[in-house]
mmCIF file with all atom_site columns, C-alpha atoms in Angstrom:
data_model
loop_
_atom_site.group_PDB
_atom_site.id
_atom_site.type_symbol
_atom_site.label_atom_id
_atom_site.label_alt_id
_atom_site.label_comp_id
_atom_site.label_asym_id
_atom_site.label_entity_id
_atom_site.label_seq_id
_atom_site.pdbx_PDB_ins_code
_atom_site.Cartn_x
_atom_site.Cartn_y
_atom_site.Cartn_z
_atom_site.occupancy
_atom_site.B_iso_or_equiv
_atom_site.pdbx_formal_charge
_atom_site.auth_seq_id
_atom_site.auth_comp_id
_atom_site.auth_asym_id
_atom_site.auth_atom_id
_atom_site.pdbx_PDB_model_num
ATOM 1  C CA . ILE A 1 1  ? 44.242 31.988 10.644 1.00 0.00 ? 1  ILE A CA 1
ATOM 2  C CA . GLU A 1 2  ? 43.947 33.968 13.821 1.00 0.00 ? 2  GLU A CA 1
ATOM 3  C CA . GLU A 1 3  ? 46.669 36.142 12.762 1.00 0.00 ? 3  GLU A CA 1
ATOM 4  C CA . ASP A 1 4  ? 44.623 37.236 9.784  1.00 0.00 ? 4  ASP A CA 1
ATOM 5  C CA . TYR A 1 5  ? 41.420 37.666 11.640 1.00 0.00 ? 5  TYR A CA 1
ATOM 6  C CA . PRO A 1 6  ? 42.156 38.919 15.286 1.00 0.00 ? 6  PRO A CA 1
ATOM 7  C CA . ASP A 1 7  ? 38.909 40.949 15.136 1.00 0.00 ? 7  ASP A CA 1
ATOM 8  C CA . LEU A 1 8  ? 36.902 37.737 14.593 1.00 0.00 ? 8  LEU A CA 1
ATOM 9  C CA . LEU A 1 9  ? 38.771 34.818 16.166 1.00 0.00 ? 9  LEU A CA 1
ATOM 10 C CA . GLU A 1 10 ? 40.796 33.988 19.277 1.00 0.00 ? 10 GLU A CA 1
ATOM 11 C CA . TRP A 1 11 ? 42.358 30.586 20.122 1.00 0.00 ? 11 TRP A CA 1
ATOM 12 C CA . VAL A 1 12 ? 45.283 28.917 21.747 1.00 0.00 ? 12 VAL A CA 1
ATOM 13 C CA . ARG A 1 13 ? 47.043 26.273 19.731 1.00 0.00 ? 13 ARG A CA 1
ATOM 14 C CA . PRO A 1 14 ? 46.526 22.912 21.314 1.00 0.00 ? 14 PRO A CA 1
ATOM 15 C CA . ASN A 1 15 ? 49.697 21.253 22.724 1.00 0.00 ? 15 ASN A CA 1
ATOM 16 C CA . ALA A 1 16 ? 48.598 17.921 21.559 1.00 0.00 ? 16 ALA A CA 1
ATOM 17 C CA . GLY A 1 17 ? 45.662 16.257 19.707 1.00 0.00 ? 17 GLY A CA 1
ATOM 18 C CA . ALA A 1 18 ? 43.757 17.446 16.690 1.00 0.00 ? 18 ALA A CA 1
ATOM 19 C CA . ILE A 1 19 ? 40.998 19.615 18.295 1.00 0.00 ? 19 ILE A CA 1
ATOM 20 C CA . ALA A 1 20 ? 40.990 23.379 18.488 1.00 0.00 ? 20 ALA A CA 1
ATOM 21 C CA . PHE A 1 21 ? 38.712 25.442 20.763 1.00 0.00 ? 21 PHE A CA 1
ATOM 22 C CA . VAL A 1 22 ? 38.025 28.655 19.138 1.00 0.00 ? 22 VAL A CA 1
ATOM 23 C CA . LYS A 1 23 ? 36.215 31.777 20.166 1.00 0.00 ? 23 LYS A CA 1
ATOM 24 C CA . TYR A 1 24 ? 34.308 33.712 17.582 1.00 0.00 ? 24 TYR A CA 1
ATOM 25 C CA . LYS A 1 25 ? 34.197 37.456 18.480 1.00 0.00 ? 25 LYS A CA 1
ATOM 26 C CA . GLY A 1 26 ? 32.040 38.598 15.517 1.00 0.00 ? 26 GLY A CA 1
ATOM 27 C CA . GLY A 1 27 ? 28.881 39.258 17.366 1.00 0.00 ? 27 GLY A CA 1
ATOM 28 C CA . MET A 1 28 ? 26.803 36.023 16.976 1.00 0.00 ? 28 MET A CA 1
ATOM 29 C CA . THR A 1 29 ? 26.870 32.875 18.967 1.00 0.00 ? 29 THR A CA 1
ATOM 30 C CA . SER A 1 30 ? 28.624 29.633 17.895 1.00 0.00 ? 30 SER A CA 1
ATOM 31 C CA . LEU A 1 31 ? 25.211 28.164 17.253 1.00 0.00 ? 31 LEU A CA 1
ATOM 32 C CA . GLU A 1 32 ? 24.300 31.043 14.820 1.00 0.00 ? 32 GLU A CA 1
ATOM 33 C CA . LEU A 1 33 ? 27.840 30.621 13.132 1.00 0.00 ? 33 LEU A CA 1
ATOM 34 C CA . GLY A 1 34 ? 27.373 26.952 13.073 1.00 0.00 ? 34 GLY A CA 1
ATOM 35 C CA . LYS A 1 35 ? 24.132 27.227 11.127 1.00 0.00 ? 35 LYS A CA 1
ATOM 36 C CA . LEU A 1 36 ? 25.585 29.896 8.834  1.00 0.00 ? 36 LEU A CA 1
ATOM 37 C CA . LEU A 1 37 ? 28.598 27.477 8.011  1.00 0.00 ? 37 LEU A CA 1
ATOM 38 C CA . ALA A 1 38 ? 26.342 24.401 7.812  1.00 0.00 ? 38 ALA A CA 1
ATOM 39 C CA . ASP A 1 39 ? 24.538 26.154 4.917  1.00 0.00 ? 39 ASP A CA 1
ATOM 40 C CA . ARG A 1 40 ? 27.966 26.122 3.199  1.00 0.00 ? 40 ARG A CA 1
ATOM 41 C CA . ASN A 1 41 ? 28.659 22.440 4.110  1.00 0.00 ? 41 ASN A CA 1
ATOM 42 C CA . ILE A 1 42 ? 31.231 23.351 6.699  1.00 0.00 ? 42 ILE A CA 1
ATOM 43 C CA . SER A 1 43 ? 30.979 21.716 10.060 1.00 0.00 ? 43 SER A CA 1
ATOM 44 C CA . ILE A 1 44 ? 31.861 22.971 13.426 1.00 0.00 ? 44 ILE A CA 1
ATOM 45 C CA . LYS A 1 45 ? 30.810 21.898 16.860 1.00 0.00 ? 45 LYS A CA 1
ATOM 46 C CA . PRO A 1 46 ? 29.021 24.933 18.540 1.00 0.00 ? 46 PRO A CA 1
ATOM 47 C CA . ALA A 1 47 ? 29.171 25.365 22.283 1.00 0.00 ? 47 ALA A CA 1
ATOM 48 C CA . TYR A 1 48 ? 26.007 23.496 23.077 1.00 0.00 ? 48 TYR A CA 1
ATOM 49 C CA . CYS A 1 49 ? 27.558 20.215 21.778 1.00 0.00 ? 49 CYS A CA 1
ATOM 50 C CA . PHE A 1 50 ? 30.116 20.239 24.640 1.00 0.00 ? 50 PHE A CA 1
ATOM 51 C CA . ALA A 1 51 ? 28.574 22.531 27.264 1.00 0.00 ? 51 ALA A CA 1
ATOM 52 C CA . GLY A 1 52 ? 24.917 21.489 26.899 1.00 0.00 ? 52 GLY A CA 1
ATOM 53 C CA . GLU A 1 53 ? 22.175 23.959 27.872 1.00 0.00 ? 53 GLU A CA 1
ATOM 54 C CA . GLN A 1 54 ? 24.521 25.868 30.104 1.00 0.00 ? 54 GLN A CA 1
ATOM 55 C CA . ALA A 1 55 ? 26.216 27.146 26.955 1.00 0.00 ? 55 ALA A CA 1
ATOM 56 C CA . GLU A 1 56 ? 23.483 29.803 26.470 1.00 0.00 ? 56 GLU A CA 1
ATOM 57 C CA . SER A 1 57 ? 23.925 31.231 29.956 1.00 0.00 ? 57 SER A CA 1
ATOM 58 C CA . MET A 1 58 ? 27.773 31.295 29.930 1.00 0.00 ? 58 MET A CA 1
ATOM 59 C CA . GLU A 1 59 ? 30.360 33.145 28.096 1.00 0.00 ? 59 GLU A CA 1
ATOM 60 C CA . ILE A 1 60 ? 31.184 29.926 26.477 1.00 0.00 ? 60 ILE A CA 1
ATOM 61 C CA . GLU A 1 61 ? 28.388 30.417 23.899 1.00 0.00 ? 61 GLU A CA 1
ATOM 62 C CA . SER A 1 62 ? 30.669 32.258 21.427 1.00 0.00 ? 62 SER A CA 1
ATOM 63 C CA . TYR A 1 63 ? 33.154 29.127 21.499 1.00 0.00 ? 63 TYR A CA 1
ATOM 64 C CA . PHE A 1 64 ? 33.260 26.340 19.030 1.00 0.00 ? 64 PHE A CA 1
ATOM 65 C CA . ARG A 1 65 ? 35.337 23.162 18.294 1.00 0.00 ? 65 ARG A CA 1
ATOM 66 C CA . VAL A 1 66 ? 37.174 22.368 15.211 1.00 0.00 ? 66 VAL A CA 1
ATOM 67 C CA . GLY A 1 67 ? 38.890 19.052 14.419 1.00 0.00 ? 67 GLY A CA 1
ATOM 68 C CA . PHE A 1 68 ? 41.961 19.083 12.181 1.00 0.00 ? 68 PHE A CA 1
ATOM 69 C CA . GLY A 1 69 ? 42.051 15.333 11.430 1.00 0.00 ? 69 GLY A CA 1
ATOM 70 C CA . GLU A 1 70 ? 39.916 15.232 8.424  1.00 0.00 ? 70 GLU A CA 1
ATOM 71 C CA . ARG A 1 71 ? 41.278 14.676 4.894  1.00 0.00 ? 71 ARG A CA 1
ATOM 72 C CA . ILE A 1 72 ? 39.127 17.694 3.700  1.00 0.00 ? 72 ILE A CA 1
ATOM 73 C CA . MET A 1 73 ? 40.402 20.099 6.376  1.00 0.00 ? 73 MET A CA 1
ATOM 74 C CA . PRO A 1 74 ? 42.430 22.274 3.684  1.00 0.00 ? 74 PRO A CA 1
ATOM 75 C CA . GLU A 1 75 ? 39.308 22.720 1.642  1.00 0.00 ? 75 GLU A CA 1
ATOM 76 C CA . ALA A 1 76 ? 37.038 23.400 4.599  1.00 0.00 ? 76 ALA A CA 1
ATOM 77 C CA . LEU A 1 77 ? 39.531 25.824 6.110  1.00 0.00 ? 77 LEU A CA 1
ATOM 78 C CA . GLN A 1 78 ? 39.522 27.748 2.642  1.00 0.00 ? 78 GLN A CA 1
ATOM 79 C CA . ALA A 1 79 ? 35.803 27.726 2.675  1.00 0.00 ? 79 ALA A CA 1
ATOM 80 C CA . PHE A 1 80 ? 35.681 29.025 6.361  1.00 0.00 ? 80 PHE A CA 1
ATOM 81 C CA . VAL A 1 81 ? 38.214 31.785 5.330  1.00 0.00 ? 81 VAL A CA 1
ATOM 82 C CA . GLN A 1 82 ? 35.697 33.001 2.598  1.00 0.00 ? 82 GLN A CA 1
ATOM 83 C CA . VAL A 1 83 ? 32.985 33.179 5.043  1.00 0.00 ? 83 VAL A CA 1
ATOM 84 C CA . LEU A 1 84 ? 35.169 35.033 7.530  1.00 0.00 ? 84 LEU A CA 1
ATOM 85 C CA . GLU A 1 85 ? 35.979 37.503 4.571  1.00 0.00 ? 85 GLU A CA 1
ATOM 86 C CA . GLU A 1 86 ? 32.259 38.020 3.969  1.00 0.00 ? 86 GLU A CA 1
ATOM 87 C CA . LEU A 1 87 ? 31.564 38.549 7.665  1.00 0.00 ? 87 LEU A CA 1
ATOM 88 C CA . ARG A 1 88 ? 34.227 41.054 7.950  1.00 0.00 ? 88 ARG A CA 1
ATOM 89 C CA . SER A 1 89 ? 33.121 42.944 4.880  1.00 0.00 ? 89 SER A CA 1
ATOM 90 C CA . ASN A 1 90 ? 29.489 42.949 6.166  1.00 0.00 ? 90 ASN A CA 1
ATOM 91 C CA . ASN A 1 91 ? 30.701 44.250 9.607  1.00 0.00 ? 91 ASN A CA 1
ATOM 92 C CA . ALA A 1 92 ? 32.669 47.147 7.774  1.00 0.00 ? 92 ALA A CA 1
ATOM 93 C CA . ASN A 1 93 ? 29.504 48.228 6.037  1.00 0.00 ? 93 ASN A CA 1
#
């Protein structure tokens, strides 16, 4: 979905495995984005989950991890796209 949301997302497709490391470029930290998504039953792993307390003081605070191995991934991805559309719309206003 990065192609559809280059203003909001940046990532490099993994060579192997089922984990993506994504940068959110929409002006909130991955923790803030994670809380917003959690309210909609979408789970991501914000930067603090893999970088600890250092995440707040590093550029990494805008990154999050997504696992593709879940059976519900197609539904979760569609719900995530809806959130991205809302965020993009709010940023345009």
